[in-house]
Short mmCIF file of C-alpha atoms and ligand atoms in Angstrom, two decimals:
data_model
loop_
_atom_site.label_atom_id
_atom_site.label_comp_id
_atom_site.label_asym_id
_atom_site.label_seq_id
_atom_site.Cartn_x
_atom_site.Cartn_y
_atom_site.Cartn_z
CA MET M 1 -117.88 -0.10 -41.05
CA SER M 2 -119.15 3.39 -40.25
CA GLU M 3 -121.80 3.79 -37.59
CA PRO M 4 -125.29 4.77 -38.74
CA GLN M 5 -125.72 8.49 -38.03
CA GLU M 6 -128.89 7.92 -36.00
CA SER M 7 -126.89 6.35 -33.18
CA ARG M 8 -124.81 9.49 -32.67
CA PHE M 9 -125.41 11.97 -29.89
CA ALA M 10 -124.55 15.64 -29.48
CA ASP M 11 -123.75 18.01 -26.65
CA LEU M 12 -124.51 21.48 -28.02
CA HIS M 13 -123.75 23.69 -25.01
CA LEU M 14 -120.12 23.77 -23.87
CA HIS M 15 -117.63 26.31 -22.49
CA THR M 16 -113.81 26.46 -22.50
CA PHE M 17 -111.27 28.76 -20.89
CA PHE M 18 -111.90 31.20 -23.76
CA SER M 19 -114.83 32.30 -21.54
CA ASP M 20 -115.68 31.00 -18.07
CA GLY M 21 -114.98 27.29 -18.57
CA THR M 22 -111.85 25.72 -17.16
CA TYR M 23 -110.99 23.26 -19.95
CA SER M 24 -108.79 24.00 -22.93
CA PRO M 25 -110.35 23.04 -26.28
CA GLU M 26 -108.17 19.92 -26.33
CA GLU M 27 -109.23 18.89 -22.81
CA LEU M 28 -112.89 19.48 -23.65
CA VAL M 29 -112.70 17.35 -26.79
CA ALA M 30 -110.88 14.59 -24.89
CA GLN M 31 -113.79 14.55 -22.43
CA GLY M 32 -116.23 14.46 -25.37
CA GLU M 33 -114.39 11.42 -26.71
CA ARG M 34 -114.62 9.71 -23.32
CA GLN M 35 -118.36 10.30 -23.39
CA GLU M 36 -118.50 8.86 -26.93
CA LEU M 37 -120.20 11.96 -28.28
CA GLY M 38 -120.51 12.29 -32.06
CA VAL M 39 -121.04 16.06 -32.18
CA LEU M 40 -119.82 18.94 -30.02
CA ALA M 41 -120.80 22.62 -30.24
CA LEU M 42 -118.72 25.26 -28.49
CA THR M 43 -120.81 28.09 -27.03
CA ASP M 44 -118.49 30.33 -25.04
CA HIS M 45 -120.03 33.54 -23.67
CA ASP M 46 -119.60 36.56 -25.97
CA THR M 47 -116.64 35.14 -27.90
CA VAL M 48 -115.87 32.77 -30.80
CA GLU M 49 -112.12 32.64 -30.20
CA GLY M 50 -112.17 29.03 -28.99
CA CYS M 51 -113.90 27.72 -32.13
CA PRO M 52 -110.86 27.24 -34.44
CA PRO M 53 -108.80 25.23 -31.91
CA THR M 54 -111.86 23.21 -30.85
CA ALA M 55 -112.66 22.47 -34.51
CA LYS M 56 -109.10 21.22 -34.97
CA ALA M 57 -109.22 18.99 -31.88
CA CYS M 58 -112.62 17.60 -32.96
CA ALA M 59 -111.31 16.82 -36.45
CA ALA M 60 -108.40 14.89 -34.94
CA ALA M 61 -110.82 12.93 -32.74
CA GLY M 62 -113.33 12.20 -35.53
CA ILE M 63 -116.03 14.28 -33.81
CA GLU M 64 -118.30 16.61 -35.77
CA PHE M 65 -117.91 20.23 -34.65
CA ILE M 66 -120.45 23.04 -34.70
CA ALA M 67 -119.17 26.60 -34.24
CA GLY M 68 -121.25 28.56 -31.74
CA THR M 69 -121.44 31.27 -29.14
CA GLU M 70 -123.73 32.25 -26.25
CA LEU M 71 -124.70 35.92 -26.35
CA THR M 72 -125.97 37.68 -23.23
CA ALA M 73 -129.07 39.64 -24.15
CA GLU M 74 -132.17 41.16 -22.64
CA GLN M 75 -135.86 41.23 -23.52
CA ASP M 76 -138.56 42.96 -21.47
CA ARG M 77 -136.16 43.15 -18.49
CA HIS M 78 -135.41 39.40 -18.58
CA GLU M 79 -131.79 38.35 -19.10
CA ILE M 80 -131.88 35.97 -22.04
CA HIS M 81 -128.97 33.92 -23.35
CA ILE M 82 -129.05 33.40 -27.10
CA LEU M 83 -127.06 30.55 -28.58
CA GLY M 84 -125.80 31.02 -32.14
CA TYR M 85 -124.93 27.88 -34.12
CA GLU M 86 -123.16 27.34 -37.45
CA ILE M 87 -122.05 30.98 -37.41
CA ASP M 88 -119.20 32.29 -39.56
CA VAL M 89 -116.61 32.93 -36.86
CA GLN M 90 -114.75 35.36 -39.12
CA ASN M 91 -117.79 37.51 -39.86
CA PRO M 92 -116.53 41.12 -39.42
CA LYS M 93 -119.76 42.50 -37.95
CA LEU M 94 -120.03 39.64 -35.46
CA LEU M 95 -116.42 40.14 -34.38
CA HIS M 96 -116.89 43.91 -34.08
CA GLU M 97 -120.06 43.58 -31.97
CA ILE M 98 -118.68 40.95 -29.62
CA SER M 99 -115.50 42.97 -29.12
CA LYS M 100 -117.71 45.75 -27.72
CA PHE M 101 -119.29 43.31 -25.28
CA GLN M 102 -115.86 42.07 -24.26
CA ILE M 103 -114.89 45.64 -23.31
CA VAL M 104 -118.14 45.92 -21.33
CA ARG M 105 -117.16 42.72 -19.49
CA GLN M 106 -113.65 43.98 -18.74
CA ASN M 107 -114.93 47.31 -17.37
CA ARG M 108 -117.49 45.45 -15.29
CA ILE M 109 -114.73 43.39 -13.65
CA ARG M 110 -113.08 46.65 -12.54
CA GLU M 111 -116.40 47.88 -11.12
CA MET M 112 -117.04 44.64 -9.24
CA VAL M 113 -113.53 44.76 -7.78
CA GLN M 114 -114.06 48.37 -6.73
CA ARG M 115 -117.24 47.38 -4.90
CA LEU M 116 -115.41 44.54 -3.19
CA ASN M 117 -112.69 46.98 -2.12
CA GLU M 118 -115.38 49.26 -0.65
CA LEU M 119 -116.50 46.21 1.35
CA ASN M 120 -112.90 45.85 2.60
CA VAL M 121 -112.24 42.81 0.42
CA PRO M 122 -108.75 43.54 -0.93
CA LEU M 123 -108.91 41.97 -4.39
CA GLN M 124 -107.21 43.60 -7.37
CA ALA M 125 -108.60 43.69 -10.90
CA GLU M 126 -105.23 42.54 -12.23
CA GLU M 127 -105.54 39.32 -10.20
CA VAL M 128 -108.87 38.61 -11.90
CA PHE M 129 -107.55 39.43 -15.38
CA ALA M 130 -104.44 37.26 -14.85
CA LEU M 131 -106.59 34.34 -13.73
CA ALA M 132 -109.21 34.81 -16.47
CA ASN M 133 -106.60 35.25 -19.22
CA CYS M 134 -109.38 35.71 -21.79
CA ARG M 135 -111.24 38.51 -23.52
CA ALA M 136 -114.66 37.70 -22.03
CA PRO M 137 -114.11 37.64 -18.25
CA GLY M 138 -117.12 37.26 -15.97
CA ARG M 139 -118.30 36.69 -12.43
CA PRO M 140 -116.94 33.11 -12.25
CA HIS M 141 -113.44 34.54 -12.71
CA VAL M 142 -114.00 37.03 -9.88
CA ALA M 143 -115.23 34.14 -7.72
CA ARG M 144 -112.17 32.03 -8.54
CA ALA M 145 -109.83 34.95 -7.82
CA LEU M 146 -111.52 35.45 -4.43
CA VAL M 147 -110.98 31.78 -3.59
CA GLN M 148 -107.40 31.85 -4.86
CA ALA M 149 -106.62 34.90 -2.69
CA GLY M 150 -108.12 33.15 0.35
CA LEU M 151 -110.78 35.85 0.69
CA VAL M 152 -113.67 33.36 0.56
CA GLY M 153 -113.81 29.63 1.21
CA SER M 154 -115.60 28.53 -1.97
CA LEU M 155 -117.06 29.65 -5.29
CA ASP M 156 -120.56 29.25 -3.84
CA GLU M 157 -119.65 31.54 -0.96
CA ALA M 158 -118.33 34.14 -3.43
CA PHE M 159 -121.63 34.14 -5.33
CA GLU M 160 -123.82 34.00 -2.23
CA ARG M 161 -122.05 36.79 -0.36
CA PHE M 162 -121.01 39.09 -3.17
CA LEU M 163 -121.75 38.24 -6.79
CA LYS M 164 -125.30 36.98 -7.18
CA LYS M 165 -127.84 39.40 -8.59
CA ASN M 166 -128.54 42.17 -6.06
CA ARG M 167 -125.67 41.12 -3.76
CA PRO M 168 -123.28 43.96 -2.85
CA ALA M 169 -120.58 43.42 -5.50
CA TRP M 170 -122.98 42.51 -8.30
CA VAL M 171 -122.83 44.90 -11.22
CA PRO M 172 -125.47 44.74 -13.95
CA LYS M 173 -124.10 44.17 -17.42
CA PHE M 174 -125.07 46.27 -20.42
CA LYS M 175 -126.77 43.94 -22.88
CA MET M 176 -128.04 44.00 -26.41
CA SER M 177 -131.69 43.13 -26.96
CA ALA M 178 -132.58 39.54 -27.72
CA LEU M 179 -133.80 40.67 -31.14
CA GLU M 180 -130.46 42.36 -31.88
CA ALA M 181 -128.64 39.19 -30.82
CA THR M 182 -130.87 37.13 -33.12
CA GLU M 183 -130.16 39.45 -36.05
CA LEU M 184 -126.44 39.44 -35.36
CA ILE M 185 -126.44 35.63 -35.48
CA HIS M 186 -128.52 35.57 -38.66
CA GLN M 187 -126.26 38.02 -40.49
CA SER M 188 -123.36 35.72 -39.51
CA GLY M 189 -125.17 32.89 -41.31
CA GLY M 190 -126.19 31.04 -38.14
CA VAL M 191 -129.32 29.95 -36.31
CA ALA M 192 -130.46 31.61 -33.07
CA VAL M 193 -131.60 29.45 -30.17
CA MET M 194 -132.92 30.52 -26.78
CA ALA M 195 -130.71 28.95 -24.09
CA HIS M 196 -132.02 27.26 -20.91
CA PRO M 197 -135.44 29.02 -20.96
CA ALA M 198 -136.49 27.56 -17.61
CA LEU M 199 -133.62 29.34 -15.86
CA ASN M 200 -134.81 32.75 -17.01
CA ARG M 201 -138.54 32.31 -16.27
CA SER M 202 -139.10 34.00 -19.57
CA ASP M 203 -141.90 32.16 -21.37
CA GLU M 204 -143.78 35.37 -22.03
CA VAL M 205 -141.02 36.74 -24.25
CA ILE M 206 -140.99 33.66 -26.50
CA PRO M 207 -143.73 34.85 -28.92
CA VAL M 208 -141.95 38.21 -29.36
CA MET M 209 -138.70 36.41 -30.04
CA VAL M 210 -140.37 34.05 -32.51
CA ASP M 211 -141.68 37.12 -34.37
CA GLY M 212 -138.09 38.40 -34.32
CA GLY M 213 -136.82 35.28 -36.09
CA LEU M 214 -135.86 32.96 -33.24
CA ASP M 215 -135.03 29.56 -34.76
CA GLY M 216 -134.93 27.23 -31.80
CA ILE M 217 -135.19 26.56 -28.10
CA GLU M 218 -132.91 24.59 -25.78
CA CYS M 219 -135.32 22.02 -24.39
CA PHE M 220 -132.70 19.72 -22.86
CA HIS M 221 -130.31 21.25 -20.33
CA THR M 222 -128.62 20.06 -17.14
CA LYS M 223 -130.86 22.27 -15.02
CA HIS M 224 -134.11 21.35 -16.81
CA SER M 225 -136.21 18.63 -15.19
CA SER M 226 -137.92 16.19 -17.56
CA ALA M 227 -141.20 18.08 -16.92
CA MET M 228 -139.49 21.30 -18.03
CA ALA M 229 -138.06 19.58 -21.10
CA ASP M 230 -141.56 18.35 -22.01
CA HIS M 231 -142.98 21.83 -21.51
CA TYR M 232 -140.43 23.35 -23.91
CA LEU M 233 -140.83 20.51 -26.41
CA GLN M 234 -144.51 21.50 -26.59
CA ILE M 235 -143.57 25.15 -27.06
CA ALA M 236 -141.13 24.15 -29.82
CA GLU M 237 -143.89 22.27 -31.57
CA ARG M 238 -146.41 25.10 -31.17
CA PHE M 239 -144.03 27.72 -32.64
CA ASN M 240 -142.29 25.40 -35.10
CA LEU M 241 -138.90 25.87 -33.42
CA LEU M 242 -135.78 23.70 -33.59
CA VAL M 243 -135.12 21.59 -30.50
CA THR M 244 -131.60 21.65 -29.05
CA GLY M 245 -129.87 20.44 -25.91
CA GLY M 246 -126.59 20.57 -24.10
CA SER M 247 -124.94 20.16 -20.74
CA ASP M 248 -123.60 23.74 -20.26
CA CYS M 249 -120.36 22.15 -19.02
CA HIS M 250 -117.91 24.70 -17.59
CA GLY M 251 -115.29 22.13 -16.51
CA LEU M 252 -115.43 20.06 -13.35
CA SER M 253 -118.64 20.36 -11.39
CA LYS M 254 -118.63 18.61 -8.02
CA GLY M 255 -115.65 16.56 -9.15
CA ARG M 256 -116.83 15.53 -12.59
CA PRO M 257 -117.52 17.28 -15.88
CA LEU M 258 -121.12 17.72 -17.05
CA ILE M 259 -120.26 17.12 -20.71
CA GLY M 260 -122.30 14.21 -22.04
CA SER M 261 -124.88 14.41 -19.23
CA VAL M 262 -127.27 15.77 -21.87
CA ARG M 263 -127.20 13.69 -25.08
CA LEU M 264 -129.15 15.11 -27.99
CA PRO M 265 -130.12 12.56 -30.67
CA TYR M 266 -128.53 13.29 -34.06
CA VAL M 267 -131.89 13.80 -35.78
CA TYR M 268 -132.13 17.23 -34.08
CA VAL M 269 -128.65 18.13 -35.31
CA GLU M 270 -129.72 17.34 -38.88
CA LYS M 271 -132.67 19.72 -38.56
CA LEU M 272 -130.43 22.40 -37.09
CA LYS M 273 -127.97 22.05 -39.97
CA ALA M 274 -130.75 22.23 -42.56
CA LYS M 275 -132.06 25.46 -41.00
CA ALA M 276 -128.52 26.85 -40.83
CA ALA M 277 -128.08 26.20 -44.55
CA GLU M 278 -131.19 28.34 -45.18
CA ARG M 279 -129.92 31.09 -42.89
CA ARG M 280 -126.51 31.05 -44.57
CA ALA M 281 -128.06 31.37 -48.04
CA ALA M 282 -130.23 34.26 -46.82
CA ALA M 283 -127.22 35.99 -45.23
CA VAL M 284 -125.28 35.77 -48.51
CA ARG M 285 -128.24 37.34 -50.35
CA GLN M 286 -128.86 40.08 -47.79
CA PHE M 287 -125.30 40.89 -46.73
CA PRO M 288 -123.05 40.18 -49.72
CA ALA M 289 -119.33 40.42 -48.84
P1 AMP O 301 -121.60 36.81 -16.02
O1 AMP O 301 -121.79 36.50 -17.47
O2 AMP O 301 -120.31 37.47 -15.74
O3 AMP O 301 -122.78 37.55 -15.41
O4 AMP O 301 -121.52 35.41 -15.26
C1 AMP O 301 -122.53 34.44 -15.47
C2 AMP O 301 -121.92 33.07 -15.31
O5 AMP O 301 -121.67 32.87 -13.93
C3 AMP O 301 -122.88 31.96 -15.72
O6 AMP O 301 -122.69 31.62 -17.07
C4 AMP O 301 -122.44 30.83 -14.84
O7 AMP O 301 -121.32 30.20 -15.46
C5 AMP O 301 -121.94 31.53 -13.57
N1 AMP O 301 -122.90 31.63 -12.44
C6 AMP O 301 -124.00 32.40 -12.38
N2 AMP O 301 -124.59 32.29 -11.16
C7 AMP O 301 -123.83 31.43 -10.44
C8 AMP O 301 -123.91 30.90 -9.10
N3 AMP O 301 -124.89 31.25 -8.26
N4 AMP O 301 -122.94 30.04 -8.72
C9 AMP O 301 -121.94 29.69 -9.56
N5 AMP O 301 -121.82 30.15 -10.82
C10 AMP O 301 -122.75 31.01 -11.26
FE1 FE O 302 -121.00 30.60 -17.87
FE1 FE O 303 -126.28 30.66 -20.18
ZN1 ZN O 304 -123.60 28.44 -21.09
#
């Protein structure tokens, strides 16, 4: 007998080694199975490359899959991460735009390494690229390469000494605006959701983003307290936004994976899918192939 849908739970914020996670798609889905999750969404930073293999692994495991990405954007000098869900991962404009951001990321790795070298930390960009082995490398890969080379004792030390914002090897990243990111997701037929709003202290940009077509807000996140979740649930209600949630699992964290630590009831997934169907129909009308 099939389970009633209402008893299913989703984790809608996950990373693999196609960006700065450590799991392969197959490993991630195996962890999702262990957590008895009914729905997984992959949201790697500035790439959709991991979606086809994750979809395949989910299908084999009987888990519903939602194709996604997490775009790094900016609004009124706040860094904002925009999650795109139910996007067409073969959309040519989406692929073209994210390829530009991947080049920005690769050049930024070289700049960060150069700054480290100026600080007499002898890391080479090629070590970072070899370790990252993906098109969207970021600071976590630099941190791991520093640990691997024995130049720092831990990932935390790498961020604290060198890589955190305004530390000596930090390099700002060129970003699209949050409104451009929202439009890019919409023209790919997906819904745009503001990720972990509490981490960006960015409530004042929400009305602007709602005017720009924002569809939802990530109320439930590993780093949101229940008071923060309640705060964003109220904002979602006030602006008529979708409610989403996810763990933001990047692999093992203090010995265990975060996947499944946030469990979004399926009713929110149904609303997200209904909105995505509207966005997809609008994209077909506005941007015919
Ligand atoms: P980037 O996109 O290259 O700027 O790197 C941002 C990523 O680095 C985030 O998605 C997190 O995965 C990770 N990160 C950011 N700050 C820290 C920190 N203080 N310690 C560990 N990881 C961090
Ligand atoms: Fe990350
Ligand atoms: Fe994020
Ligand atoms: Zn994330």
